[in-house]
Structure formats: structure tokens, C-alpha cells
Coordinates of C-alpha atoms and ligand atoms in Angstrom, one line a residue:
Q1 CA 5.6 15.5 25.2
D2 CA 7.5 16.0 22.0
L3 CA 5.9 15.5 18.6
E4 CA 7.7 12.3 17.8
G5 CA 6.8 10.6 21.0
F6 CA 3.3 11.9 20.6
I7 CA 3.0 10.3 17.2
L8 CA 4.7 6.9 18.0
G9 CA 2.3 6.6 21.0
L10 CA -0.8 7.1 19.0
P11 CA -2.5 3.8 18.2
K12 CA -2.8 3.7 14.4
A13 CA -3.3 1.5 11.5
E14 CA -1.4 1.3 8.1
L15 CA -3.8 1.0 5.2
H16 CA -1.4 1.5 2.1
L17 CA 1.6 -0.7 2.1
H18 CA 2.9 -2.9 -0.7
I19 CA 4.7 -5.6 1.0
E20 CA 7.3 -6.0 -2.1
G21 CA 7.8 -2.4 -1.2
S22 CA 9.3 -3.3 2.2
L23 CA 12.2 -5.1 0.6
E24 CA 15.3 -3.4 2.0
P25 CA 18.6 -3.5 -0.1
E26 CA 20.1 -5.6 2.6
Q27 CA 17.5 -8.2 2.4
M28 CA 17.6 -8.1 -1.3
F29 CA 21.3 -9.1 -1.2
E30 CA 20.6 -11.7 1.4
F31 CA 17.7 -13.3 -0.7
A32 CA 19.8 -13.1 -3.8
R33 CA 22.6 -15.0 -2.1
R34 CA 20.5 -17.7 -0.7
N35 CA 18.6 -18.2 -3.7
G36 CA 21.4 -17.9 -6.3
V37 CA 19.9 -14.8 -8.1
A38 CA 22.2 -12.4 -9.8
L39 CA 21.8 -8.7 -9.0
P40 CA 22.8 -6.0 -11.2
F41 CA 24.1 -4.1 -8.3
A42 CA 27.5 -4.5 -6.7
S43 CA 26.6 -3.2 -3.3
V44 CA 23.7 -1.9 -0.9
E45 CA 24.9 1.7 -1.6
E46 CA 24.6 1.1 -5.2
V47 CA 21.2 -0.1 -4.8
R48 CA 20.2 2.9 -2.7
A49 CA 21.9 5.3 -5.4
A50 CA 19.5 3.9 -8.0
Y51 CA 16.5 4.9 -5.9
A52 CA 16.2 8.4 -7.5
F53 CA 12.9 8.6 -9.2
S54 CA 11.2 11.2 -11.4
N55 CA 7.9 9.5 -11.8
L56 CA 5.8 6.2 -10.9
Q57 CA 7.2 4.3 -13.9
D58 CA 10.8 5.1 -12.9
F59 CA 10.1 3.5 -9.5
L60 CA 8.1 0.6 -10.7
D61 CA 10.9 -0.6 -13.2
I62 CA 13.3 -0.8 -10.2
Y63 CA 10.6 -2.3 -7.8
Y64 CA 9.7 -5.2 -10.1
Q65 CA 13.3 -5.9 -10.6
G66 CA 14.0 -6.1 -6.9
A67 CA 11.0 -8.4 -6.5
R68 CA 13.0 -11.1 -8.4
V69 CA 15.0 -12.2 -5.5
L70 CA 11.6 -13.3 -3.7
L71 CA 11.3 -17.2 -4.6
T72 CA 10.4 -19.2 -1.5
R73 CA 7.8 -19.4 1.1
Q74 CA 10.5 -18.4 3.6
D75 CA 11.4 -15.2 1.6
F76 CA 7.9 -14.0 1.8
H77 CA 7.5 -14.9 5.5
D78 CA 10.9 -13.2 6.3
L79 CA 9.8 -10.0 4.2
A80 CA 6.6 -9.6 5.9
M81 CA 8.0 -10.2 9.5
A82 CA 10.6 -7.6 9.0
Y83 CA 7.9 -5.3 8.0
F84 CA 5.6 -5.9 11.0
R85 CA 8.7 -5.5 13.4
R86 CA 9.2 -2.1 11.9
V87 CA 5.7 -0.9 11.9
A88 CA 5.0 -2.3 15.5
A89 CA 7.8 0.0 16.6
D90 CA 5.9 2.9 15.1
G91 CA 2.9 2.3 17.2
A92 CA 0.9 0.6 14.6
R93 CA -1.7 -1.9 15.8
H94 CA -2.9 -3.2 12.6
A95 CA -1.8 -3.1 9.0
E96 CA -3.7 -3.9 5.7
I97 CA -1.1 -5.1 3.3
F98 CA -1.1 -5.3 -0.5
F99 CA 0.6 -8.0 -2.4
D100 CA 1.2 -8.4 -6.2
P101 CA 0.8 -12.1 -6.9
Q102 CA 1.3 -11.4 -10.7
T103 CA 4.8 -10.2 -10.2
H104 CA 5.6 -13.7 -8.8
T105 CA 3.5 -16.0 -10.9
E106 CA 4.7 -14.4 -14.0
R107 CA 8.3 -15.6 -12.8
G108 CA 7.1 -19.1 -12.2
V109 CA 6.6 -18.5 -8.4
P110 CA 3.3 -20.3 -7.5
F111 CA 0.5 -18.2 -6.0
D112 CA 0.5 -20.7 -2.9
V113 CA 4.0 -20.0 -2.1
V114 CA 3.6 -16.2 -2.0
A115 CA 0.2 -16.4 -0.1
D116 CA 1.4 -19.1 2.5
G117 CA 4.5 -17.2 3.3
L118 CA 2.7 -14.1 4.0
L119 CA -0.2 -15.5 5.9
A120 CA 2.3 -17.5 8.3
A121 CA 4.0 -14.1 9.0
M122 CA 0.6 -12.4 9.6
D123 CA -0.4 -15.0 12.2
Q124 CA 3.3 -14.7 13.9
A125 CA 2.9 -11.1 13.9
Q126 CA -0.4 -11.2 15.8
A127 CA 1.0 -13.8 18.3
E128 CA 4.4 -12.2 18.8
L129 CA 4.0 -8.3 18.4
G130 CA 0.1 -8.0 18.8
V131 CA -0.2 -6.4 15.3
T132 CA -3.3 -7.7 13.4
S133 CA -3.3 -7.6 9.8
K134 CA -5.5 -8.2 6.5
L135 CA -4.3 -9.1 3.1
I136 CA -5.2 -7.4 -0.1
L137 CA -4.6 -8.8 -3.5
C138 CA -3.6 -6.2 -6.1
F139 CA -4.1 -6.6 -9.8
L140 CA -1.2 -5.1 -11.9
R141 CA -3.2 -2.6 -14.1
H142 CA -0.5 -2.8 -17.0
L143 CA -1.6 -6.4 -17.6
S144 CA -5.0 -7.5 -19.1
E145 CA -8.3 -8.0 -17.4
D146 CA -8.1 -11.6 -18.5
D147 CA -4.9 -12.0 -16.5
A148 CA -6.7 -10.3 -13.5
F149 CA -9.4 -12.9 -13.5
A150 CA -6.8 -15.9 -13.6
T151 CA -5.3 -14.3 -10.6
L152 CA -8.7 -14.1 -8.8
N153 CA -9.2 -17.6 -9.7
H154 CA -5.9 -18.6 -8.1
A155 CA -6.8 -16.8 -4.8
D156 CA -10.3 -18.8 -4.6
P157 CA -8.9 -21.3 -2.1
Y158 CA -7.7 -18.5 0.0
L159 CA -10.7 -16.3 0.1
D160 CA -11.3 -16.6 3.7
R161 CA -7.9 -15.1 4.5
I162 CA -8.0 -12.4 1.7
V163 CA -10.1 -9.3 2.7
G164 CA -10.1 -7.5 -0.7
V165 CA -8.8 -6.8 -4.0
G166 CA -6.7 -3.5 -5.2
L167 CA -5.4 -2.0 -8.4
D168 CA -1.8 -0.9 -8.7
S169 CA 1.1 -0.4 -11.1
S170 CA 1.3 2.0 -14.0
E171 CA -1.9 4.4 -13.8
V172 CA -2.0 6.6 -16.8
G173 CA -3.3 4.6 -19.7
H174 CA -4.9 1.9 -17.7
P175 CA -8.0 3.4 -16.0
P176 CA -10.2 1.7 -13.7
S177 CA -12.8 1.0 -16.4
K178 CA -10.4 -1.7 -17.9
F179 CA -11.0 -3.7 -14.8
E180 CA -14.8 -3.3 -14.2
K181 CA -15.7 -6.9 -14.8
V182 CA -13.1 -8.5 -12.6
F183 CA -14.0 -6.0 -9.7
A184 CA -17.6 -6.9 -10.1
A185 CA -16.6 -10.6 -9.8
A186 CA -14.5 -9.8 -6.7
R187 CA -17.5 -8.0 -5.0
A188 CA -19.8 -10.8 -5.8
R189 CA -17.3 -12.9 -4.0
G190 CA -17.7 -10.8 -0.8
L191 CA -14.4 -9.1 -1.2
K192 CA -13.7 -5.4 -0.3
V193 CA -12.4 -3.4 -3.2
V194 CA -9.9 -0.5 -3.3
A195 CA -8.1 1.0 -6.1
H196 CA -5.1 3.5 -6.7
A197 CA -6.4 6.4 -8.5
G198 CA -5.5 10.0 -8.7
E199 CA -1.8 9.4 -8.0
E200 CA -0.7 10.3 -11.4
G201 CA -4.1 9.7 -13.3
P202 CA -6.7 12.5 -13.7
P203 CA -9.9 12.9 -11.5
A204 CA -11.8 11.1 -14.2
Y205 CA -10.0 8.1 -12.9
V206 CA -11.3 8.6 -9.3
Y207 CA -14.7 8.9 -10.7
E208 CA -14.3 5.6 -12.5
A209 CA -13.1 3.9 -9.3
L210 CA -16.1 5.1 -7.5
D211 CA -18.9 4.6 -10.2
L212 CA -17.5 1.6 -12.1
L213 CA -15.5 -0.4 -9.4
E214 CA -17.6 0.8 -6.4
V215 CA -14.5 1.1 -4.3
D216 CA -14.5 1.1 -0.6
R217 CA -11.4 3.2 -0.4
I218 CA -9.4 5.3 -2.9
D219 CA -5.5 4.6 -2.7
H220 CA -3.7 8.1 -3.0
G221 CA -6.6 10.3 -4.4
N222 CA -4.2 13.4 -4.6
R223 CA -5.5 14.6 -7.9
A224 CA -9.2 14.5 -6.8
L225 CA -8.4 18.1 -5.4
E226 CA -8.5 19.5 -8.8
D227 CA -12.3 18.8 -9.0
A228 CA -14.3 20.7 -6.5
A229 CA -17.4 18.6 -7.3
L230 CA -15.4 15.2 -6.9
T231 CA -13.9 16.4 -3.7
Q232 CA -17.4 17.4 -2.2
R233 CA -18.6 13.8 -3.3
L234 CA -15.7 12.2 -1.3
V235 CA -16.3 14.3 1.6
L236 CA -20.2 13.4 1.7
E237 CA -19.5 9.8 1.0
G238 CA -17.1 9.6 3.9
M239 CA -14.5 8.0 1.4
T240 CA -11.2 7.0 3.0
L241 CA -8.2 8.2 1.1
T242 CA -4.9 6.2 1.8
V243 CA -2.4 9.0 1.2
C244 CA 1.3 8.6 1.2
P245 CA 3.4 11.7 1.6
L246 CA 7.0 10.5 1.3
S247 CA 6.0 8.4 -1.7
N248 CA 4.3 11.4 -3.2
L249 CA 7.7 13.2 -2.5
K250 CA 9.9 10.6 -4.1
L251 CA 7.6 10.1 -7.1
C252 CA 7.4 13.7 -7.7
V253 CA 3.7 13.9 -7.1
V254 CA 4.5 16.8 -5.0
D255 CA 7.6 19.2 -5.3
D256 CA 8.2 19.7 -1.7
L257 CA 6.7 17.9 1.5
A258 CA 5.7 21.4 2.6
A259 CA 3.4 21.6 -0.2
H260 CA 2.0 18.3 0.5
P261 CA -2.2 18.7 0.6
I262 CA -2.7 16.3 3.6
R263 CA -3.7 19.3 5.9
R264 CA -5.9 20.7 3.3
M265 CA -7.6 17.3 2.8
L266 CA -8.3 17.3 6.6
Q267 CA -9.6 20.8 6.5
L268 CA -11.9 20.1 3.5
G269 CA -13.4 17.4 5.7
L270 CA -11.8 14.4 3.6
R271 CA -11.3 11.3 5.5
A272 CA -7.6 11.2 4.7
T273 CA -4.9 8.6 6.4
V274 CA -1.2 8.8 6.3
N275 CA 0.7 5.6 5.0
S276 CA 4.2 4.6 3.7
D277 CA 3.3 2.9 0.3
D278 CA 6.7 1.2 -0.4
P279 CA 9.0 2.2 2.5
A280 CA 12.1 0.7 1.4
Y281 CA 12.2 2.6 -1.7
F282 CA 10.6 6.1 -0.5
G283 CA 12.7 6.6 2.6
G284 CA 10.5 5.8 5.5
Y285 CA 8.2 3.5 7.3
L286 CA 4.9 4.7 8.8
G287 CA 6.2 6.7 11.7
Q288 CA 8.6 8.6 9.7
N289 CA 5.8 9.5 7.1
W290 CA 3.8 10.9 10.1
V291 CA 6.7 12.7 11.6
E292 CA 8.3 14.3 8.6
T293 CA 4.7 15.3 7.2
A294 CA 3.6 16.8 10.6
K295 CA 6.7 18.9 10.7
A296 CA 6.6 20.0 7.1
V297 CA 2.9 21.0 7.0
G298 CA 2.4 21.8 10.7
L299 CA -0.1 19.2 11.6
T300 CA -1.9 20.1 15.2
R301 CA -2.2 17.4 17.6
D302 CA -5.9 17.4 17.0
E303 CA -5.3 16.7 13.4
L304 CA -2.8 13.9 14.3
V305 CA -5.7 12.3 16.4
T306 CA -8.0 12.7 13.4
L307 CA -5.5 10.9 11.2
A308 CA -5.1 8.2 13.8
R309 CA -8.9 7.8 14.1
N310 CA -9.3 7.8 10.2
S311 CA -6.8 5.0 10.1
F312 CA -9.1 2.8 12.0
T313 CA -12.5 4.0 10.6
G314 CA -11.2 3.5 7.2
S315 CA -9.8 -0.1 8.0
F316 CA -11.6 -3.3 7.2
L317 CA -11.6 -4.1 10.7
T318 CA -15.0 -4.7 12.5
D319 CA -16.3 -2.3 15.2
D320 CA -15.3 -5.0 17.8
E321 CA -11.8 -5.5 16.4
I322 CA -11.3 -1.7 16.4
A323 CA -12.6 -1.6 20.0
A324 CA -10.0 -4.2 21.0
H325 CA -7.2 -2.1 19.6
L326 CA -8.1 1.1 21.3
Ligands
HPA1 N1 1.4 3.2 -7.2 C1 1.2 2.3 -8.0 N2 1.7 1.0 -8.1 C2 2.2 0.8 -7.1 C3 2.7 1.5 -6.1 C4 2.2 3.0 -6.2 O1 2.5 3.8 -5.4 N3 3.5 1.0 -5.2 C5 3.7 -0.3 -5.7 N4 2.9 -0.5 -6.7
ZN2 ZN1 0.7 2.1 -3.6

């Protein structure tokens, strides 16, 4: 069996996906048209040409701009359904998706509009595609902790449908310690907690995510490898890292996909997973991340099976839910 067929046939889960980052340029134009939103681009080609990033902030500027076309419950529903169809075709059985409510509430789009649209798509994806999913609310770390608290309060009526909270946006200068109190409040509500750490930020931010936020997973985590003691701790704790190879390439976290540390992570005993992050912006959905990375770094079939297993053991599915997928 060829590599691509082998990968697509492996049951797997996606654990690091920003739903706003699945907004394809074609959809951006469609939503802009139906909502009467002006776009600073004349064509799909012009949009794609703008997707040349030299760091995380370059990307975030255009990602937040793109999100301005998302206004109605239908937009959020259609956005998520398009994602679920893509990832189902890649052999995913489960996805844990991030959403950034502050990106929308700041523009006057109510929290409920966003959440109701996404949740309706999640139900439809399970019924029509057999893809299960869980929803993770991310706080924007460039905003204040008070703002994050207000967002957590907005989410209160939805807590039975939100599995956890995360931390995303501009990392450097906004360490996990800034959000210690709101993460404690989230944990007190029984939510799982994850945080982006070590994508551009130093190993110290990964320590803070572990010690101050008490995270259940680290999103990215690449720079933890600079610290041998930290790496060893992540191995011993069985901490899942949600690694995003094509994102790392596009945001210049790595210079070349062949130099990506995913294979080294597995060899060190880290519980790494492969994910797409913002597939519409970074050039590939889940399957393409797996295939291109496997080719570039020479992942063995055993290593691919390990990655697939890690995607379930690192998920927030119960053992029974995992068993039902395998
Ligand atoms: N890092 C930080 N914030 C983000 C990302 C990311 O990769 N994608 C969307 N928001
Ligand atoms: Zn991310």
C-alpha cells in the first residue's frame, strides 16, 4: 500500500484546529457577498498571494481580518461543516476544534450566534459523517485577563457543550502567567485546559503552562526541545503535544519541513501528534500535514501508527468513546 493510502486509512483525530483558520478564500468571498462586507482583496488569487508570512503576527493580522466576514449563525455552521467534510475525507474520526469568541464579540457578533452555529454543525457532522467533535474556547492572549473572564462568563450557559479552554494569539510578551486566575476558574468549572506554548515563546512559557495553568495538553511545544530537563518532564508526564508541521513551516518556526523535529520528538518518547492548525492559511488539511511531513522526515509506518494512537490517547474522548472509533 502506498504511503498516502496508508495514512488516509489510519483512524485518527485532529487535536489542534482553529475553526476560523479553516476559512477558505472562496468562502471568504461568498460570506462577504451575502453579508455585504467589503473585502480589501479583488480576487481569490489576490487573497492567496497575501498568505506569505514571516512569523506568527504576520499571519494573525490577516487571519483576524478574514474573520470579519463571519457574522451569522449560518456562517459559523457552514464554515464548520466544510471543515468536517474535509477532515472526514482525510480519515479523521474525531476533531477537537478551537474557536476564538473574542474575535467575534469584539465586532458585535454575539457569543450565542457563534456557539450555536458551531454546535449545530458538530451535531450534523456526527450524524452525517460519523465524525465526533469537541469544542474548545480559546482566550486571545493579547487581550486582558479581565476580558478572558468576561468570555468565560459568556460561555457559562454552554458549559455542557464546551470541553475546555485554550490560549492562542500573539505568544511572545503574553506569557501563560497573565492568565493564571482565569485558567484556575475554568478548571474549577470542570473544564479541561490547554495552551499554545513554545511555538515562538521560550521554554519558560511551557513551564508556566504546566505549573501555573496546569494544562492537559501543550499546543505546539516545539521550543521545549531547547531544554533537556523540560523535555524529560514532558516525557515522564506523558504530556500530549499538538504539533502542526505545515503551520510551523509557513510561520517560519522551522526553515524546512525536512528539518521538522516531529520524528525526534517521537524518538525522545514525547507524546506528539500531527495537526493542521489553520489549514486554509497554511496550505493543507490534516491528511496533507501527515503525508507531507511523513515524506519530508521519513516517518516509518510504526511511527505513523504511534501518531494515530497518540491522537486518541491525547484527546478528551473517554475510553469508551475511543473504543467506539477504533
Ligand atoms: N498560534 C497562535 N494563535 C493562533 C494560531 C497559532 O498557531 N492559529 C490561530 N491563532
Ligand atoms: Zn494554533
